[in-house]
GROMACS .gro file of C-alpha atoms in nm:
model
  267
    1MET     CA    1   0.000   0.000   0.000
    2ALA     CA    2   0.141   0.339  -0.097
    3ASP     CA    3   0.189   0.609   0.164
    4ASP     CA    4  -0.086   0.867   0.129
    5LYS     CA    5   0.086   1.126   0.344
    6ARG     CA    6   0.418   1.198   0.502
    7ARG     CA    7   0.493   0.989   0.810
    8VAL     CA    8   0.687   1.125   1.105
    9TRP     CA    9   0.574   0.908   1.399
   10TRP     CA   10   0.810   0.623   1.488
   11GLY     CA   11   0.528   0.371   1.521
   12ASP     CA   12   0.395   0.441   1.171
   13PHE     CA   13   0.707   0.304   1.000
   14ARG     CA   14   0.744  -0.064   0.912
   15ALA     CA   15   1.042  -0.259   1.044
   16PRO     CA   16   1.219  -0.288   0.704
   17GLU     CA   17   1.209   0.091   0.677
   18PHE     CA   18   1.454   0.114   0.966
   19ARG     CA   19   1.716  -0.076   0.767
   20ASP     CA   20   1.985   0.121   0.589
   21ILE     CA   21   1.922   0.432   0.799
   22ASP     CA   22   2.140   0.728   0.701
   23PRO     CA   23   2.280   0.835   1.040
   24GLU     CA   24   2.352   1.184   0.909
   25ALA     CA   25   1.997   1.238   0.783
   26VAL     CA   26   1.751   1.077   1.023
   27ILE     CA   27   1.670   1.251   1.353
   28ALA     CA   28   1.484   1.082   1.638
   29VAL     CA   29   1.264   1.312   1.846
   30VAL     CA   30   1.179   1.210   2.203
   31PRO     CA   31   0.901   1.428   2.352
   32VAL     CA   32   0.901   1.437   2.733
   33ALA     CA   33   0.616   1.593   2.928
   34ALA     CA   34   0.426   1.556   3.257
   35ILE     CA   35   0.093   1.485   3.425
   36GLU     CA   36   0.077   1.717   3.725
   37GLN     CA   37  -0.131   1.979   3.901
   38HIS     CA   38  -0.167   2.311   3.721
   39GLY     CA   39  -0.384   2.498   3.967
   40PRO     CA   40  -0.762   2.536   3.981
   41HIS     CA   41  -0.807   2.640   3.617
   42LEU     CA   42  -0.599   2.396   3.411
   43PRO     CA   43  -0.606   2.014   3.380
   44VAL     CA   44  -0.330   1.790   3.508
   45SER     CA   45  -0.264   1.697   3.144
   46THR     CA   46  -0.152   2.052   3.060
   47ASP     CA   47   0.213   1.977   2.983
   48THR     CA   48   0.120   1.673   2.775
   49ALA     CA   49  -0.154   1.859   2.587
   50ILE     CA   50   0.088   2.142   2.513
   51MET     CA   51   0.345   1.890   2.390
   52GLU     CA   52   0.094   1.726   2.157
   53GLY     CA   53  -0.017   2.063   2.025
   54MET     CA   54   0.336   2.190   1.973
   55LEU     CA   55   0.439   1.876   1.787
   56ALA     CA   56   0.143   1.920   1.553
   57GLU     CA   57   0.247   2.282   1.491
   58ALA     CA   58   0.605   2.179   1.417
   59ILE     CA   59   0.507   1.889   1.192
   60ALA     CA   60   0.303   2.128   0.978
   61LEU     CA   61   0.616   2.339   0.924
   62LEU     CA   62   0.861   2.059   0.843
   63PRO     CA   63   1.046   2.102   0.513
   64ALA     CA   64   1.059   1.807   0.278
   65ASP     CA   65   1.431   1.745   0.335
   66LEU     CA   66   1.396   1.673   0.708
   67ASP     CA   67   1.354   1.304   0.798
   68ILE     CA   68   1.239   1.279   1.161
   69ARG     CA   69   1.098   0.990   1.362
   70ILE     CA   70   0.893   1.108   1.662
   71LEU     CA   71   0.861   0.864   1.950
   72PRO     CA   72   0.546   0.838   2.164
   73VAL     CA   73   0.512   1.124   2.410
   74GLN     CA   74   0.663   1.030   2.747
   75ALA     CA   75   0.371   1.169   2.946
   76VAL     CA   76   0.487   1.097   3.301
   77GLY     CA   77   0.805   1.274   3.407
   78LYS     CA   78   0.977   1.394   3.722
   79SER     CA   79   0.707   1.593   3.901
   80ASN     CA   80   0.785   1.538   4.269
   81GLU     CA   81   0.777   1.915   4.324
   82HIS     CA   82   0.400   1.891   4.268
   83ILE     CA   83   0.307   1.579   4.468
   84ARG     CA   84   0.141   1.772   4.750
   85GLU     CA   85  -0.151   1.832   4.514
   86PRO     CA   86  -0.379   1.544   4.404
   87GLY     CA   87  -0.369   1.419   4.048
   88THR     CA   88   0.005   1.454   4.002
   89LEU     CA   89   0.187   1.151   3.859
   90THR     CA   90   0.562   1.123   3.897
   91LEU     CA   91   0.853   0.887   3.847
   92SER     CA   92   1.181   0.903   4.033
   93PRO     CA   93   1.482   1.051   3.855
   94SER     CA   94   1.664   0.717   3.866
   95VAL     CA   95   1.374   0.539   3.696
   96LEU     CA   96   1.349   0.804   3.425
   97ILE     CA   97   1.724   0.808   3.365
   98GLU     CA   98   1.722   0.432   3.316
   99ALA     CA   99   1.408   0.433   3.099
  100TRP     CA  100   1.505   0.721   2.873
  101THR     CA  101   1.863   0.595   2.837
  102GLU     CA  102   1.734   0.252   2.734
  103LEU     CA  103   1.495   0.421   2.493
  104GLY     CA  104   1.792   0.602   2.340
  105ALA     CA  105   1.981   0.273   2.318
  106SER     CA  106   1.693   0.122   2.120
  107ILE     CA  107   1.705   0.419   1.885
  108ALA     CA  108   2.080   0.373   1.843
  109ARG     CA  109   2.028   0.005   1.755
  110ALA     CA  110   1.812   0.121   1.465
  111GLY     CA  111   2.118   0.298   1.327
  112ILE     CA  112   2.013   0.649   1.427
  113ARG     CA  113   2.292   0.868   1.567
  114LYS     CA  114   2.105   1.197   1.599
  115ILE     CA  115   1.847   1.237   1.875
  116VAL     CA  116   1.673   1.536   2.030
  117PHE     CA  117   1.477   1.536   2.354
  118VAL     CA  118   1.215   1.810   2.350
  119ASN     CA  119   1.053   1.900   2.681
  120SER     CA  120   0.738   2.074   2.802
  121HIS     CA  121   0.798   2.046   3.180
  122GLY     CA  122   1.075   2.218   3.372
  123GLY     CA  123   1.115   1.935   3.621
  124ASN     CA  124   1.254   1.711   3.347
  125GLU     CA  125   1.549   1.935   3.266
  126GLU     CA  126   1.810   1.775   3.494
  127VAL     CA  127   1.707   1.425   3.390
  128MET     CA  128   1.742   1.515   3.021
  129GLY     CA  129   2.092   1.646   3.083
  130ILE     CA  130   2.208   1.320   3.240
  131VAL     CA  131   2.042   1.105   2.974
  132THR     CA  132   2.181   1.294   2.676
  133ARG     CA  133   2.532   1.276   2.820
  134GLU     CA  134   2.496   0.900   2.870
  135LEU     CA  135   2.381   0.857   2.511
  136ARG     CA  136   2.681   1.053   2.387
  137VAL     CA  137   2.925   0.853   2.599
  138CYS     CA  138   2.776   0.506   2.555
  139HIS     CA  139   2.630   0.520   2.204
  140ALA     CA  140   2.828   0.792   2.023
  141MET     CA  141   2.511   0.987   1.955
  142MET     CA  142   2.464   1.355   1.890
  143ALA     CA  143   2.216   1.386   2.175
  144VAL     CA  144   2.044   1.724   2.199
  145LYS     CA  145   1.818   1.853   2.477
  146THR     CA  146   1.578   2.142   2.441
  147SER     CA  147   1.238   2.265   2.552
  148TRP     CA  148   0.967   2.467   2.383
  149GLU     CA  149   1.019   2.748   2.633
  150ARG     CA  150   1.382   2.789   2.529
  151PHE     CA  151   1.271   2.917   2.189
  152GLY     CA  152   1.114   3.218   2.356
  153ARG     CA  153   0.806   3.415   2.261
  154PRO     CA  154   0.728   3.713   2.038
  155GLU     CA  155   0.865   4.027   2.200
  156GLY     CA  156   0.606   4.218   2.398
  157LEU     CA  157   0.340   3.947   2.377
  158PHE     CA  158   0.340   3.903   2.756
  159SER     CA  159   0.423   4.152   3.029
  160PRO     CA  160   0.778   4.167   3.167
  161GLU     CA  161   0.643   4.029   3.496
  162GLU     CA  162   0.488   3.732   3.319
  163ASP     CA  163   0.807   3.663   3.127
  164ARG     CA  164   1.003   3.677   3.454
  165TYR     CA  165   0.779   3.491   3.697
  166GLY     CA  166   0.508   3.301   3.507
  167ILE     CA  167   0.678   2.964   3.490
  168HIS     CA  168   0.388   2.734   3.577
  169GLY     CA  169   0.017   2.761   3.502
  170GLY     CA  170   0.032   3.135   3.439
  171GLY     CA  171  -0.042   3.345   3.134
  172VAL     CA  172   0.179   3.153   2.894
  173GLU     CA  173   0.060   2.799   2.961
  174THR     CA  174  -0.300   2.910   2.999
  175SER     CA  175  -0.282   3.088   2.664
  176LEU     CA  176  -0.137   2.778   2.500
  177MET     CA  177  -0.416   2.566   2.646
  178LEU     CA  178  -0.679   2.815   2.526
  179HIS     CA  179  -0.528   2.767   2.180
  180PHE     CA  180  -0.486   2.389   2.189
  181ARG     CA  181  -0.754   2.259   2.429
  182PRO     CA  182  -0.992   2.542   2.529
  183GLU     CA  183  -1.258   2.298   2.647
  184LEU     CA  184  -1.028   2.195   2.935
  185VAL     CA  185  -0.967   2.549   3.067
  186ASP     CA  186  -1.184   2.706   3.338
  187MET     CA  187  -1.115   3.078   3.299
  188GLY     CA  188  -1.363   3.147   3.579
  189LYS     CA  189  -1.096   3.017   3.818
  190ALA     CA  190  -0.799   3.180   3.646
  191GLU     CA  191  -0.634   3.449   3.857
  192ASN     CA  192  -0.315   3.645   3.882
  193PHE     CA  193  -0.104   3.407   4.091
  194PRO     CA  194   0.193   3.609   4.225
  195SER     CA  195   0.530   3.441   4.260
  196ARG     CA  196   0.733   3.454   4.581
  197VAL     CA  197   1.042   3.491   4.364
  198ALA     CA  198   0.956   3.861   4.371
  199ASP     CA  199   0.971   3.850   4.752
  200ALA     CA  200   1.314   3.684   4.740
  201GLU     CA  201   1.440   3.956   4.507
  202LYS     CA  202   1.346   4.214   4.769
  203SER     CA  203   1.488   4.015   5.061
  204PHE     CA  204   1.819   3.880   4.932
  205GLU     CA  205   2.111   3.988   4.719
  206LEU     CA  206   2.155   3.657   4.534
  207LEU     CA  207   1.936   3.383   4.682
  208ARG     CA  208   1.629   3.290   4.478
  209GLN     CA  209   1.390   2.999   4.423
  210THR     CA  210   1.487   2.995   4.054
  211GLY     CA  211   1.784   3.114   3.852
  212ARG     CA  212   2.159   3.099   3.906
  213HIS     CA  213   2.160   3.071   4.286
  214ALA     CA  214   1.844   2.876   4.356
  215PHE     CA  215   1.727   2.666   4.646
  216ALA     CA  216   1.521   2.356   4.571
  217TRP     CA  217   1.150   2.433   4.584
  218VAL     CA  218   0.814   2.264   4.575
  219ALA     CA  219   0.523   2.433   4.402
  220GLY     CA  220   0.369   2.566   4.722
  221ASP     CA  221   0.691   2.756   4.798
  222LEU     CA  222   0.618   2.981   4.499
  223ASN     CA  223   0.245   3.033   4.554
  224PRO     CA  224  -0.015   2.862   4.778
  225TYR     CA  225  -0.206   2.750   4.467
  226GLY     CA  226   0.103   2.584   4.324
  227VAL     CA  227   0.097   2.799   4.011
  228VAL     CA  228   0.251   3.136   3.924
  229GLY     CA  229   0.172   3.402   3.666
  230ASN     CA  230  -0.124   3.602   3.546
  231ALA     CA  231  -0.352   3.332   3.411
  232ALA     CA  232  -0.643   3.578   3.400
  233ALA     CA  233  -0.468   3.770   3.121
  234ALA     CA  234  -0.437   3.464   2.897
  235THR     CA  235  -0.593   3.454   2.550
  236ALA     CA  236  -0.607   3.201   2.270
  237GLU     CA  237  -0.448   3.459   2.040
  238LYS     CA  238  -0.142   3.481   2.265
  239GLY     CA  239  -0.126   3.103   2.269
  240ARG     CA  240  -0.145   3.083   1.891
  241ALA     CA  241   0.136   3.335   1.847
  242THR     CA  242   0.352   3.160   2.106
  243ALA     CA  243   0.301   2.818   1.949
  244LYS     CA  244   0.390   2.943   1.601
  245PHE     CA  245   0.702   3.120   1.728
  246GLN     CA  246   0.830   2.819   1.922
  247ALA     CA  247   0.747   2.566   1.650
  248GLU     CA  248   0.943   2.773   1.399
  249GLY     CA  249   1.237   2.776   1.639
  250PHE     CA  250   1.224   2.399   1.679
  251VAL     CA  251   1.230   2.347   1.303
  252ARG     CA  252   1.537   2.572   1.280
  253LEU     CA  253   1.705   2.355   1.544
  254LEU     CA  254   1.620   2.040   1.348
  255ARG     CA  255   1.777   2.199   1.040
  256ASP     CA  256   2.096   2.262   1.236
  257ILE     CA  257   2.105   1.904   1.363
  258ARG     CA  258   2.055   1.774   1.009
  259LYS     CA  259   2.332   2.001   0.882
  260ALA     CA  260   2.584   1.896   1.149
  261ARG     CA  261   2.816   1.622   1.023
  262LEU     CA  262   2.885   1.371   1.298
  263ALA     CA  263   3.255   1.338   1.215
  264ASP     CA  264   3.300   1.714   1.238
  265TRP     CA  265   3.140   1.762   1.580
  266LEU     CA  266   3.184   1.436   1.773
  267ALA     CA  267   3.538   1.328   1.859
   0.00000   0.00000   0.00000
């Protein structure tokens, strides 16, 4: 049967199609997300729903010369900073390191040497760093880690305060959910949830909950609701603009990974 449309999902390829992989050309994409509390106005699936929506945005922008294989979304991540609220699912860092490293090993056995982990949940960042290093050391892979948030947002779309403090369940994530899954958002319960990072900035010279000199926090340390940012100011239009901007950035990164010759950049 002929292919009616372009395939990008790992599971849609047949086993013989993984033979004779060009390790310079094919890029595996591992999406990592979370199922965790996002306050009174957003579902616990927020990070996973955003991941699914962002992947769809990026797929629509893929140029014909990019050959990517997207693995199933890893929906449960490291979310122990949110376990005081019901509905949060979490796995320990050691379990995730083992699982994601073995996943990468399976990808390497298919002959793929380029892999990118893309993330929609801040709690996964440290785990991704360990896993990508292991894949470089043990499987000679160009192992890249990124997150949608790292691609930024259109300048001026959100207030400076939102850009600075709204890291969880605030205006940005609520806007993305209004764009991707509006039926799951209860704007009647969306508020401006202030972050205690602002209090730390007034109290200390260097010490913060986030940033360069951060102490480990759980969600309630930032705000009693476990979310921060002005969710009440969210709109679907802001979400649409953010998604487009970040998806374009991800495609540019994929182009760079495709362009990079393994022999030139890996010793």
